[in-house]
Amino acid sequence: RIHYNAGFVQLKFSNLEKAAFHINESKQVAIEVADTFLLANVYNLLGNVGMLTEDLDQALADMKTGYQLATKINSKTSIYLLSGIANVYTTAQNIDSALFYAEKVVEMKRGGLDQISLLTSISNLSEIYRQKEDCDKSDELSEEVVERASAMGANHLVVGGLINLCQCAADAGRWSRGVSFARQAEELLPEAFEQDMSVDLHECAMRCYEGLGDYKSAFYHQREHKSSYDSIFSRKSIAAIDELKVKHRTELKEQEILNLQQQAEVDQARFQQWTIFLIGLILIALLAGWAVYLNLRKRQLAAEKTKAETEQRLLRAQMNPHFIFNAISSIQNYLFDRQDLKLGLTYLSKFGELMRQILENSREVYITLDEEIESLENYLEIQQLRYNNSFGYEIIIDQTINPSELMVPPLIAQPFVENAIEHGMIYRIENGKVKIKINTDTDKIKLSVEDNGVGIKELEVIPKNPEYTKKSLATRITRERLEAMSRISRQKFNFAIESIQSGGTLVTLDLPIISAV
C-alpha cells in the first residue's frame, strides 16, 4: 500500500517512470499476499499510466483486468474502472464501446448517494451520444443534468449540460435554440468556477450566430474563443514550467542525498541525521502543499469539511493506539504464552477484519445497519479477549427491522460501547454486561447503549489514577459530528446520556430513518 500511494503521488506529478516503478512493486506484493482489493486499484493506476503514455491498448487491458477483480469482491472500485474503460474507448473514437460502458456506469450510480458523481457520468454519456450524432438522446440526458444540477446549485454541471445542448442544436442547424443555451451558459460561467468550458461555449455560440447571419455577435464570440484558448494554453505553459522547476529541484535534492551517501563512509551517524532531516523537509512540503490545495478547493464546502474532520477525530478516538497495542498483546498471549494457536488466529482474523471495516466505513457518509452491527460484534469480541471474557454483551434488534435495508452513520455506536467497557469498568464487575438495543419509532431509529457499570456519579469519585482518568472524547466528538450531519442533511440527529438508578449508564441516540433500498 505504501508503494501504491507513492505511485499515485508520482502519477499526479507526471513522473511516469517513478510512478510505474512503485505501481509495479505494489502489484507484485498484492499478487503475493492475494490482496484482490489492492490489486484491482493497482490495475486502475496502470490504466491511467497507459492513458498518459497514449498506449490505449495496454490501458484498456489493465482496466478490464482490474474491473474483473473488483467485480469478484463487489468493490466500488469497479465503477471507477468502468468509467476509465469508457474514457479509453472515447479517446480511441470507438463510440459504440464507449457508449456501452458509459451507460453501465450511469446505471450503477443511479440510486446512490453521490448525486454529483451521477450527474457528471450522465453528462459524459450525453457527450458520447452527441459524438454518435444521436442528439435526441443527448438532449434528453443533458436536460436531465441541467434540471437536477440547477436544483442542487451545481453550476459547473449546469454549464456543461447547456453547452452540450448548444452543440447539438448547432449540429442540427437550430441556430436560435443554440443561441438561447449559449446565453444561459454564459450567464452562469463566472459562478461555475470552470473557465476551461469557455472555449467550447464561445465556439458553439460563434457557430450559431454565424448561422443566423449575426456576424457581429459571431465575431465577438470568435475573439472570446481565441482569448479563452490562449489563456488556457498560457496556464498550461506556466504549469509545465513549474513542473520542470519542481523536477529540477528534485534532481538537486537527489544529488545532495548522493553526496551525503558518499560522506557516510566518513561519518555514518551524521549522514543518518541529514537524511532524516531531508526526508522530513520533503514530507512537510508535500503535506503543506496538499493542505493549501484542499483549502482552496473546499472553502465553499465548510459544513462537509467540518463533518470530515469530526469523523477523522472520532476514528482516532475510537481506535486509539492503546487499544490496538492491548489487542495485539492479547492475541500474542494466545499464540505464544498459552499456545492456543487456533483461538489466537481466530481473533487475529477478527482484529484484521475490524481494522478493515473501520477504515472502509469511516470514508462513507452512511452504511447499512448490518455492517454497523458486524463491526460492533468484532470490536466487542476483541475487547472480550483483552479482558479474558470478564464481561458479556447483547445486541437486541427489533424483529420488525431488516438491518440490511436501513442506513446509519458509520461508527456511531462504538465510542459509547467503548465508554461502557473502559469507563463503566464492566470488566471489574460481577456479571458485567453491555446491552445494545435497536428499534424504530415513527420516523426515527432509536439506538441505546446500556451498561451495569459504575455509573457517571460513581466514576466522578474514583481516585485520580491514570487507569481510570483517561478522558473520553466520545461525547463531544459525537455531538459535533451529529450537528454537522444535521446541517448537511437537514435532518435531526440527537443523543442523551443518563445514569441508571440501579447502577450503570444509558446512552440513547435518535437517528432519522434512511432507507438503503
PDB file of N, CA and C in Angstrom, residues 231-324:
ATOM      1  N   SER A 231      -5.615  31.758 -23.075  1.00  0.00           N
ATOM      2  CA  SER A 231      -5.471  31.779 -21.611  1.00  0.00           C
ATOM      3  C   SER A 231      -5.177  30.392 -21.075  1.00  0.00           C
ATOM      4  N   ILE A 232      -5.926  29.404 -21.587  1.00  0.00           N
ATOM      5  CA  ILE A 232      -5.711  28.028 -21.146  1.00  0.00           C
ATOM      6  C   ILE A 232      -4.318  27.554 -21.556  1.00  0.00           C
ATOM      7  N   PHE A 233      -3.928  27.890 -22.800  1.00  0.00           N
ATOM      8  CA  PHE A 233      -2.599  27.489 -23.274  1.00  0.00           C
ATOM      9  C   PHE A 233      -1.513  28.112 -22.410  1.00  0.00           C
ATOM     10  N   SER A 234      -1.724  29.379 -22.004  1.00  0.00           N
ATOM     11  CA  SER A 234      -0.742  30.073 -21.162  1.00  0.00           C
ATOM     12  C   SER A 234      -0.640  29.405 -19.804  1.00  0.00           C
ATOM     13  N   ARG A 235      -1.805  29.046 -19.221  1.00  0.00           N
ATOM     14  CA  ARG A 235      -1.792  28.386 -17.914  1.00  0.00           C
ATOM     15  C   ARG A 235      -1.065  27.053 -17.996  1.00  0.00           C
ATOM     16  N   LYS A 236      -1.323  26.318 -19.074  1.00  0.00           N
ATOM     17  CA  LYS A 236      -0.666  25.019 -19.219  1.00  0.00           C
ATOM     18  C   LYS A 236       0.847  25.196 -19.390  1.00  0.00           C
ATOM     19  N   SER A 237       1.230  26.263 -20.099  1.00  0.00           N
ATOM     20  CA  SER A 237       2.660  26.510 -20.281  1.00  0.00           C
ATOM     21  C   SER A 237       3.317  26.838 -18.951  1.00  0.00           C
ATOM     22  N   ILE A 238       2.637  27.677 -18.154  1.00  0.00           N
ATOM     23  CA  ILE A 238       3.178  28.023 -16.837  1.00  0.00           C
ATOM     24  C   ILE A 238       3.272  26.778 -15.965  1.00  0.00           C
ATOM     25  N   ALA A 239       2.228  25.934 -16.040  1.00  0.00           N
ATOM     26  CA  ALA A 239       2.236  24.704 -15.246  1.00  0.00           C
ATOM     27  C   ALA A 239       3.383  23.792 -15.671  1.00  0.00           C
ATOM     28  N   ALA A 240       3.635  23.752 -16.999  1.00  0.00           N
ATOM     29  CA  ALA A 240       4.740  22.915 -17.485  1.00  0.00           C
ATOM     30  C   ALA A 240       6.076  23.446 -16.989  1.00  0.00           C
ATOM     31  N   ILE A 241       6.221  24.788 -16.982  1.00  0.00           N
ATOM     32  CA  ILE A 241       7.457  25.391 -16.481  1.00  0.00           C
ATOM     33  C   ILE A 241       7.633  25.090 -14.998  1.00  0.00           C
ATOM     34  N   ASP A 242       6.524  25.248 -14.243  1.00  0.00           N
ATOM     35  CA  ASP A 242       6.586  24.944 -12.807  1.00  0.00           C
ATOM     36  C   ASP A 242       6.960  23.492 -12.568  1.00  0.00           C
ATOM     37  N   GLU A 243       6.416  22.606 -13.421  1.00  0.00           N
ATOM     38  CA  GLU A 243       6.736  21.188 -13.265  1.00  0.00           C
ATOM     39  C   GLU A 243       8.224  20.943 -13.518  1.00  0.00           C
ATOM     40  N   LEU A 244       8.784  21.633 -14.526  1.00  0.00           N
ATOM     41  CA  LEU A 244      10.218  21.495 -14.793  1.00  0.00           C
ATOM     42  C   LEU A 244      11.052  22.007 -13.625  1.00  0.00           C
ATOM     43  N   LYS A 245      10.563  23.107 -13.005  1.00  0.00           N
ATOM     44  CA  LYS A 245      11.272  23.634 -11.835  1.00  0.00           C
ATOM     45  C   LYS A 245      11.268  22.627 -10.694  1.00  0.00           C
ATOM     46  N   VAL A 246      10.077  22.010 -10.485  1.00  0.00           N
ATOM     47  CA  VAL A 246       9.972  21.004  -9.423  1.00  0.00           C
ATOM     48  C   VAL A 246      10.917  19.837  -9.699  1.00  0.00           C
ATOM     49  N   LYS A 247      10.944  19.385 -10.967  1.00  0.00           N
ATOM     50  CA  LYS A 247      11.834  18.280 -11.324  1.00  0.00           C
ATOM     51  C   LYS A 247      13.295  18.669 -11.124  1.00  0.00           C
ATOM     52  N   HIS A 248      13.603  19.942 -11.472  1.00  0.00           N
ATOM     53  CA  HIS A 248      14.983  20.400 -11.300  1.00  0.00           C
ATOM     54  C   HIS A 248      15.368  20.410  -9.818  1.00  0.00           C
ATOM     55  N   ARG A 249      14.445  20.932  -8.984  1.00  0.00           N
ATOM     56  CA  ARG A 249      14.728  20.946  -7.542  1.00  0.00           C
ATOM     57  C   ARG A 249      14.864  19.529  -7.012  1.00  0.00           C
ATOM     58  N   THR A 250      14.027  18.637  -7.543  1.00  0.00           N
ATOM     59  CA  THR A 250      14.101  17.242  -7.097  1.00  0.00           C
ATOM     60  C   THR A 250      15.454  16.630  -7.459  1.00  0.00           C
ATOM     61  N   GLU A 251      15.930  16.935  -8.679  1.00  0.00           N
ATOM     62  CA  GLU A 251      17.240  16.416  -9.085  1.00  0.00           C
ATOM     63  C   GLU A 251      18.352  16.955  -8.191  1.00  0.00           C
ATOM     64  N   LEU A 252      18.236  18.246  -7.801  1.00  0.00           N
ATOM     65  CA  LEU A 252      19.231  18.822  -6.908  1.00  0.00           C
ATOM     66  C   LEU A 252      19.218  18.121  -5.553  1.00  0.00           C
ATOM     67  N   LYS A 253      17.983  17.832  -5.070  1.00  0.00           N
ATOM     68  CA  LYS A 253      17.873  17.129  -3.792  1.00  0.00           C
ATOM     69  C   LYS A 253      18.473  15.729  -3.888  1.00  0.00           C
ATOM     70  N   GLU A 254      18.200  15.060  -5.014  1.00  0.00           N
ATOM     71  CA  GLU A 254      18.748  13.719  -5.184  1.00  0.00           C
ATOM     72  C   GLU A 254      20.279  13.750  -5.217  1.00  0.00           C
ATOM     73  N   GLN A 255      20.849  14.799  -5.863  1.00  0.00           N
ATOM     74  CA  GLN A 255      22.299  14.924  -5.893  1.00  0.00           C
ATOM     75  C   GLN A 255      22.862  15.182  -4.498  1.00  0.00           C
ATOM     76  N   GLU A 256      22.115  15.988  -3.738  1.00  0.00           N
ATOM     77  CA  GLU A 256      22.545  16.273  -2.371  1.00  0.00           C
ATOM     78  C   GLU A 256      22.528  15.001  -1.523  1.00  0.00           C
ATOM     79  N   ILE A 257      21.470  14.186  -1.712  1.00  0.00           N
ATOM     80  CA  ILE A 257      21.399  12.909  -0.982  1.00  0.00           C
ATOM     81  C   ILE A 257      22.557  11.995  -1.385  1.00  0.00           C
ATOM     82  N   LEU A 258      22.901  12.006  -2.687  1.00  0.00           N
ATOM     83  CA  LEU A 258      24.016  11.184  -3.153  1.00  0.00           C
ATOM     84  C   LEU A 258      25.318  11.617  -2.480  1.00  0.00           C
ATOM     85  N   ASN A 259      25.518  12.931  -2.358  1.00  0.00           N
ATOM     86  CA  ASN A 259      26.713  13.436  -1.679  1.00  0.00           C
ATOM     87  C   ASN A 259      26.758  12.989  -0.220  1.00  0.00           C
ATOM     88  N   LEU A 260      25.602  13.009   0.403  1.00  0.00           N
ATOM     89  CA  LEU A 260      25.541  12.578   1.803  1.00  0.00           C
ATOM     90  C   LEU A 260      25.855  11.092   1.930  1.00  0.00           C
ATOM     91  N   GLN A 261      25.402  10.321   0.936  1.00  0.00           N
ATOM     92  CA  GLN A 261      25.701   8.892   0.973  1.00  0.00           C
ATOM     93  C   GLN A 261      27.212   8.640   0.858  1.00  0.00           C
ATOM     94  N   GLN A 262      27.878   9.435   0.017  1.00  0.00           N
ATOM     95  CA  GLN A 262      29.328   9.300  -0.108  1.00  0.00           C
ATOM     96  C   GLN A 262      30.021   9.706   1.191  1.00  0.00           C
ATOM     97  N   GLN A 263      29.475  10.723   1.846  1.00  0.00           N
ATOM     98  CA  GLN A 263      30.062  11.184   3.095  1.00  0.00           C
ATOM     99  C   GLN A 263      29.832  10.183   4.221  1.00  0.00           C
ATOM    100  N   ALA A 264      28.877   9.257   4.035  1.00  0.00           N
ATOM    101  CA  ALA A 264      28.562   8.280   5.075  1.00  0.00           C
ATOM    102  C   ALA A 264      29.756   7.397   5.411  1.00  0.00           C
ATOM    103  N   GLU A 265      30.665   7.194   4.464  1.00  0.00           N
ATOM    104  CA  GLU A 265      31.852   6.394   4.730  1.00  0.00           C
ATOM    105  C   GLU A 265      32.714   7.040   5.822  1.00  0.00           C
ATOM    106  N   VAL A 266      32.650   8.372   5.938  1.00  0.00           N
ATOM    107  CA  VAL A 266      33.438   9.093   6.927  1.00  0.00           C
ATOM    108  C   VAL A 266      32.677   9.213   8.241  1.00  0.00           C
ATOM    109  N   ASP A 267      31.401   9.576   8.151  1.00  0.00           N
ATOM    110  CA  ASP A 267      30.621   9.823   9.374  1.00  0.00           C
ATOM    111  C   ASP A 267      29.199   9.306   9.161  1.00  0.00           C
ATOM    112  N   GLN A 268      28.959   8.030   9.467  1.00  0.00           N
ATOM    113  CA  GLN A 268      27.665   7.390   9.222  1.00  0.00           C
ATOM    114  C   GLN A 268      26.543   8.026  10.045  1.00  0.00           C
ATOM    115  N   ALA A 269      26.833   8.362  11.274  1.00  0.00           N
ATOM    116  CA  ALA A 269      25.797   8.933  12.142  1.00  0.00           C
ATOM    117  C   ALA A 269      25.312  10.272  11.621  1.00  0.00           C
ATOM    118  N   ARG A 270      26.246  11.111  11.179  1.00  0.00           N
ATOM    119  CA  ARG A 270      25.870  12.428  10.661  1.00  0.00           C
ATOM    120  C   ARG A 270      25.043  12.304   9.387  1.00  0.00           C
ATOM    121  N   PHE A 271      25.433  11.340   8.558  1.00  0.00           N
ATOM    122  CA  PHE A 271      24.659  11.088   7.337  1.00  0.00           C
ATOM    123  C   PHE A 271      23.197  10.734   7.653  1.00  0.00           C
ATOM    124  N   GLN A 272      23.005   9.888   8.659  1.00  0.00           N
ATOM    125  CA  GLN A 272      21.644   9.475   9.013  1.00  0.00           C
ATOM    126  C   GLN A 272      20.813  10.673   9.482  1.00  0.00           C
ATOM    127  N   GLN A 273      21.429  11.552  10.259  1.00  0.00           N
ATOM    128  CA  GLN A 273      20.702  12.729  10.736  1.00  0.00           C
ATOM    129  C   GLN A 273      20.271  13.625   9.584  1.00  0.00           C
ATOM    130  N   TRP A 274      21.177  13.855   8.624  1.00  0.00           N
ATOM    131  CA  TRP A 274      20.813  14.686   7.486  1.00  0.00           C
ATOM    132  C   TRP A 274      19.743  14.034   6.600  1.00  0.00           C
ATOM    133  N   THR A 275      19.864  12.712   6.465  1.00  0.00           N
ATOM    134  CA  THR A 275      18.850  12.006   5.668  1.00  0.00           C
ATOM    135  C   THR A 275      17.461  12.173   6.281  1.00  0.00           C
ATOM    136  N   ILE A 276      17.373  11.978   7.605  1.00  0.00           N
ATOM    137  CA  ILE A 276      16.087  12.143   8.298  1.00  0.00           C
ATOM    138  C   ILE A 276      15.570  13.571   8.119  1.00  0.00           C
ATOM    139  N   PHE A 277      16.469  14.551   8.242  1.00  0.00           N
ATOM    140  CA  PHE A 277      16.072  15.949   8.095  1.00  0.00           C
ATOM    141  C   PHE A 277      15.509  16.230   6.700  1.00  0.00           C
ATOM    142  N   LEU A 278      16.224  15.730   5.673  1.00  0.00           N
ATOM    143  CA  LEU A 278      15.791  15.982   4.300  1.00  0.00           C
ATOM    144  C   LEU A 278      14.457  15.316   3.994  1.00  0.00           C
ATOM    145  N   ILE A 279      14.314  14.072   4.445  1.00  0.00           N
ATOM    146  CA  ILE A 279      13.043  13.366   4.211  1.00  0.00           C
ATOM    147  C   ILE A 279      11.908  14.098   4.906  1.00  0.00           C
ATOM    148  N   GLY A 280      12.150  14.526   6.147  1.00  0.00           N
ATOM    149  CA  GLY A 280      11.124  15.269   6.882  1.00  0.00           C
ATOM    150  C   GLY A 280      10.748  16.559   6.188  1.00  0.00           C
ATOM    151  N   LEU A 281      11.757  17.271   5.651  1.00  0.00           N
ATOM    152  CA  LEU A 281      11.506  18.523   4.963  1.00  0.00           C
ATOM    153  C   LEU A 281      10.643  18.311   3.719  1.00  0.00           C
ATOM    154  N   ILE A 282      10.964  17.260   2.970  1.00  0.00           N
ATOM    155  CA  ILE A 282      10.187  16.971   1.753  1.00  0.00           C
ATOM    156  C   ILE A 282       8.746  16.604   2.110  1.00  0.00           C
ATOM    157  N   LEU A 283       8.583  15.776   3.162  1.00  0.00           N
ATOM    158  CA  LEU A 283       7.241  15.376   3.573  1.00  0.00           C
ATOM    159  C   LEU A 283       6.437  16.579   4.044  1.00  0.00           C
ATOM    160  N   ILE A 284       7.070  17.456   4.823  1.00  0.00           N
ATOM    161  CA  ILE A 284       6.368  18.651   5.302  1.00  0.00           C
ATOM    162  C   ILE A 284       5.950  19.529   4.127  1.00  0.00           C
ATOM    163  N   ALA A 285       6.839  19.678   3.132  1.00  0.00           N
ATOM    164  CA  ALA A 285       6.498  20.475   1.957  1.00  0.00           C
ATOM    165  C   ALA A 285       5.314  19.881   1.200  1.00  0.00           C
ATOM    166  N   LEU A 286       5.325  18.543   1.037  1.00  0.00           N
ATOM    167  CA  LEU A 286       4.208  17.883   0.355  1.00  0.00           C
ATOM    168  C   LEU A 286       2.907  18.057   1.123  1.00  0.00           C
ATOM    169  N   LEU A 287       2.984  17.856   2.458  1.00  0.00           N
ATOM    170  CA  LEU A 287       1.777  17.997   3.280  1.00  0.00           C
ATOM    171  C   LEU A 287       1.260  19.428   3.253  1.00  0.00           C
ATOM    172  N   ALA A 288       2.180  20.413   3.327  1.00  0.00           N
ATOM    173  CA  ALA A 288       1.767  21.816   3.295  1.00  0.00           C
ATOM    174  C   ALA A 288       1.102  22.152   1.959  1.00  0.00           C
ATOM    175  N   GLY A 289       1.700  21.664   0.862  1.00  0.00           N
ATOM    176  CA  GLY A 289       1.118  21.911  -0.450  1.00  0.00           C
ATOM    177  C   GLY A 289      -0.254  21.275  -0.595  1.00  0.00           C
ATOM    178  N   TRP A 290      -0.359  20.053  -0.064  1.00  0.00           N
ATOM    179  CA  TRP A 290      -1.652  19.352  -0.124  1.00  0.00           C
ATOM    180  C   TRP A 290      -2.702  20.078   0.702  1.00  0.00           C
ATOM    181  N   ALA A 291      -2.301  20.605   1.881  1.00  0.00           N
ATOM    182  CA  ALA A 291      -3.247  21.318   2.738  1.00  0.00           C
ATOM    183  C   ALA A 291      -3.744  22.597   2.068  1.00  0.00           C
ATOM    184  N   VAL A 292      -2.823  23.323   1.397  1.00  0.00           N
ATOM    185  CA  VAL A 292      -3.217  24.538   0.682  1.00  0.00           C
ATOM    186  C   VAL A 292      -4.183  24.204  -0.448  1.00  0.00           C
ATOM    187  N   TYR A 293      -3.880  23.133  -1.158  1.00  0.00           N
ATOM    188  CA  TYR A 293      -4.755  22.709  -2.257  1.00  0.00           C
ATOM    189  C   TYR A 293      -6.159  22.400  -1.757  1.00  0.00           C
ATOM    190  N   LEU A 294      -6.239  21.625  -0.663  1.00  0.00           N
ATOM    191  CA  LEU A 294      -7.549  21.274  -0.118  1.00  0.00           C
ATOM    192  C   LEU A 294      -8.301  22.515   0.343  1.00  0.00           C
ATOM    193  N   ASN A 295      -7.582  23.451   0.964  1.00  0.00           N
ATOM    194  CA  ASN A 295      -8.239  24.651   1.476  1.00  0.00           C
ATOM    195  C   ASN A 295      -8.836  25.478   0.345  1.00  0.00           C
ATOM    196  N   LEU A 296      -8.071  25.603  -0.775  1.00  0.00           N
ATOM    197  CA  LEU A 296      -8.572  26.378  -1.909  1.00  0.00           C
ATOM    198  C   LEU A 296      -9.756  25.702  -2.589  1.00  0.00           C
ATOM    199  N   ARG A 297      -9.712  24.367  -2.631  1.00  0.00           N
ATOM    200  CA  ARG A 297     -10.766  23.632  -3.337  1.00  0.00           C
ATOM    201  C   ARG A 297     -12.034  23.469  -2.518  1.00  0.00           C
ATOM    202  N   LYS A 298     -11.940  23.570  -1.184  1.00  0.00           N
ATOM    203  CA  LYS A 298     -13.065  23.179  -0.350  1.00  0.00           C
ATOM    204  C   LYS A 298     -13.599  24.327   0.513  1.00  0.00           C
ATOM    205  N   ARG A 299     -13.242  25.578   0.191  1.00  0.00           N
ATOM    206  CA  ARG A 299     -13.691  26.678   1.046  1.00  0.00           C
ATOM    207  C   ARG A 299     -15.211  26.799   1.066  1.00  0.00           C
ATOM    208  N   GLN A 300     -15.839  26.550  -0.099  1.00  0.00           N
ATOM    209  CA  GLN A 300     -17.284  26.699  -0.171  1.00  0.00           C
ATOM    210  C   GLN A 300     -18.033  25.515   0.435  1.00  0.00           C
ATOM    211  N   LEU A 301     -17.303  24.492   0.900  1.00  0.00           N
ATOM    212  CA  LEU A 301     -17.934  23.304   1.478  1.00  0.00           C
ATOM    213  C   LEU A 301     -17.556  23.189   2.953  1.00  0.00           C
ATOM    214  N   ALA A 302     -17.749  24.248   3.715  1.00  0.00           N
ATOM    215  CA  ALA A 302     -17.295  24.277   5.107  1.00  0.00           C
ATOM    216  C   ALA A 302     -17.990  23.225   5.961  1.00  0.00           C
ATOM    217  N   ALA A 303     -19.272  23.017   5.723  1.00  0.00           N
ATOM    218  CA  ALA A 303     -20.000  22.044   6.542  1.00  0.00           C
ATOM    219  C   ALA A 303     -19.473  20.631   6.319  1.00  0.00           C
ATOM    220  N   GLU A 304     -19.239  20.264   5.026  1.00  0.00           N
ATOM    221  CA  GLU A 304     -18.704  18.948   4.739  1.00  0.00           C
ATOM    222  C   GLU A 304     -17.302  18.775   5.325  1.00  0.00           C
ATOM    223  N   LYS A 305     -16.510  19.848   5.270  1.00  0.00           N
ATOM    224  CA  LYS A 305     -15.161  19.777   5.813  1.00  0.00           C
ATOM    225  C   LYS A 305     -15.200  19.544   7.329  1.00  0.00           C
ATOM    226  N   THR A 306     -16.119  20.266   8.015  1.00  0.00           N
ATOM    227  CA  THR A 306     -16.259  20.080   9.464  1.00  0.00           C
ATOM    228  C   THR A 306     -16.657  18.652   9.785  1.00  0.00           C
ATOM    229  N   LYS A 307     -17.583  18.102   8.993  1.00  0.00           N
ATOM    230  CA  LYS A 307     -18.023  16.732   9.226  1.00  0.00           C
ATOM    231  C   LYS A 307     -16.871  15.751   9.043  1.00  0.00           C
ATOM    232  N   ALA A 308     -16.089  15.950   7.944  1.00  0.00           N
ATOM    233  CA  ALA A 308     -14.975  15.035   7.683  1.00  0.00           C
ATOM    234  C   ALA A 308     -13.938  15.096   8.797  1.00  0.00           C
ATOM    235  N   GLU A 309     -13.639  16.334   9.276  1.00  0.00           N
ATOM    236  CA  GLU A 309     -12.653  16.455  10.351  1.00  0.00           C
ATOM    237  C   GLU A 309     -13.143  15.779  11.621  1.00  0.00           C
ATOM    238  N   THR A 310     -14.454  15.966  11.929  1.00  0.00           N
ATOM    239  CA  THR A 310     -15.013  15.350  13.136  1.00  0.00           C
ATOM    240  C   THR A 310     -14.966  13.836  13.037  1.00  0.00           C
ATOM    241  N   GLU A 311     -15.289  13.304  11.844  1.00  0.00           N
ATOM    242  CA  GLU A 311     -15.254  11.855  11.675  1.00  0.00           C
ATOM    243  C   GLU A 311     -13.841  11.315  11.845  1.00  0.00           C
ATOM    244  N   GLN A 312     -12.859  12.078  11.339  1.00  0.00           N
ATOM    245  CA  GLN A 312     -11.484  11.616  11.496  1.00  0.00           C
ATOM    246  C   GLN A 312     -11.068  11.623  12.959  1.00  0.00           C
ATOM    247  N   ARG A 313     -11.485  12.689  13.714  1.00  0.00           N
ATOM    248  CA  ARG A 313     -11.152  12.707  15.136  1.00  0.00           C
ATOM    249  C   ARG A 313     -11.850  11.569  15.876  1.00  0.00           C
ATOM    250  N   LEU A 314     -13.087  11.274  15.447  1.00  0.00           N
ATOM    251  CA  LEU A 314     -13.802  10.156  16.067  1.00  0.00           C
ATOM    252  C   LEU A 314     -13.077   8.850  15.797  1.00  0.00           C
ATOM    253  N   LEU A 315     -12.593   8.673  14.568  1.00  0.00           N
ATOM    254  CA  LEU A 315     -11.871   7.440  14.228  1.00  0.00           C
ATOM    255  C   LEU A 315     -10.623   7.304  15.082  1.00  0.00           C
ATOM    256  N   ARG A 316      -9.897   8.419  15.270  1.00  0.00           N
ATOM    257  CA  ARG A 316      -8.699   8.346  16.100  1.00  0.00           C
ATOM    258  C   ARG A 316      -9.053   8.056  17.550  1.00  0.00           C
ATOM    259  N   ALA A 317     -10.179   8.639  18.043  1.00  0.00           N
ATOM    260  CA  ALA A 317     -10.561   8.388  19.428  1.00  0.00           C
ATOM    261  C   ALA A 317     -11.028   6.958  19.629  1.00  0.00           C
ATOM    262  N   GLN A 318     -11.642   6.379  18.563  1.00  0.00           N
ATOM    263  CA  GLN A 318     -12.175   5.015  18.705  1.00  0.00           C
ATOM    264  C   GLN A 318     -11.070   3.970  18.712  1.00  0.00           C
ATOM    265  N   MET A 319     -10.211   4.026  17.731  1.00  0.00           N
ATOM    266  CA  MET A 319      -9.184   3.004  17.602  1.00  0.00           C
ATOM    267  C   MET A 319      -7.849   3.592  18.041  1.00  0.00           C
ATOM    268  N   ASN A 320      -7.733   3.931  19.349  1.00  0.00           N
ATOM    269  CA  ASN A 320      -6.521   4.562  19.846  1.00  0.00           C
ATOM    270  C   ASN A 320      -5.392   3.541  19.935  1.00  0.00           C
ATOM    271  N   PRO A 321      -4.157   4.056  19.983  1.00  0.00           N
ATOM    272  CA  PRO A 321      -3.003   3.141  19.997  1.00  0.00           C
ATOM    273  C   PRO A 321      -3.022   2.171  21.170  1.00  0.00           C
ATOM    274  N   HIS A 322      -3.582   2.603  22.332  1.00  0.00           N
ATOM    275  CA  HIS A 322      -3.612   1.696  23.481  1.00  0.00           C
ATOM    276  C   HIS A 322      -4.467   0.458  23.194  1.00  0.00           C
ATOM    277  N   PHE A 323      -5.631   0.665  22.538  1.00  0.00           N
ATOM    278  CA  PHE A 323      -6.487  -0.486  22.248  1.00  0.00           C
ATOM    279  C   PHE A 323      -5.791  -1.426  21.269  1.00  0.00           C
ATOM    280  N   ILE A 324      -5.208  -0.855  20.202  1.00  0.00           N
ATOM    281  CA  ILE A 324      -4.542  -1.693  19.211  1.00  0.00           C
ATOM    282  C   ILE A 324      -3.407  -2.488  19.857  1.00  0.00           C
TER     283      ILE A 324
END
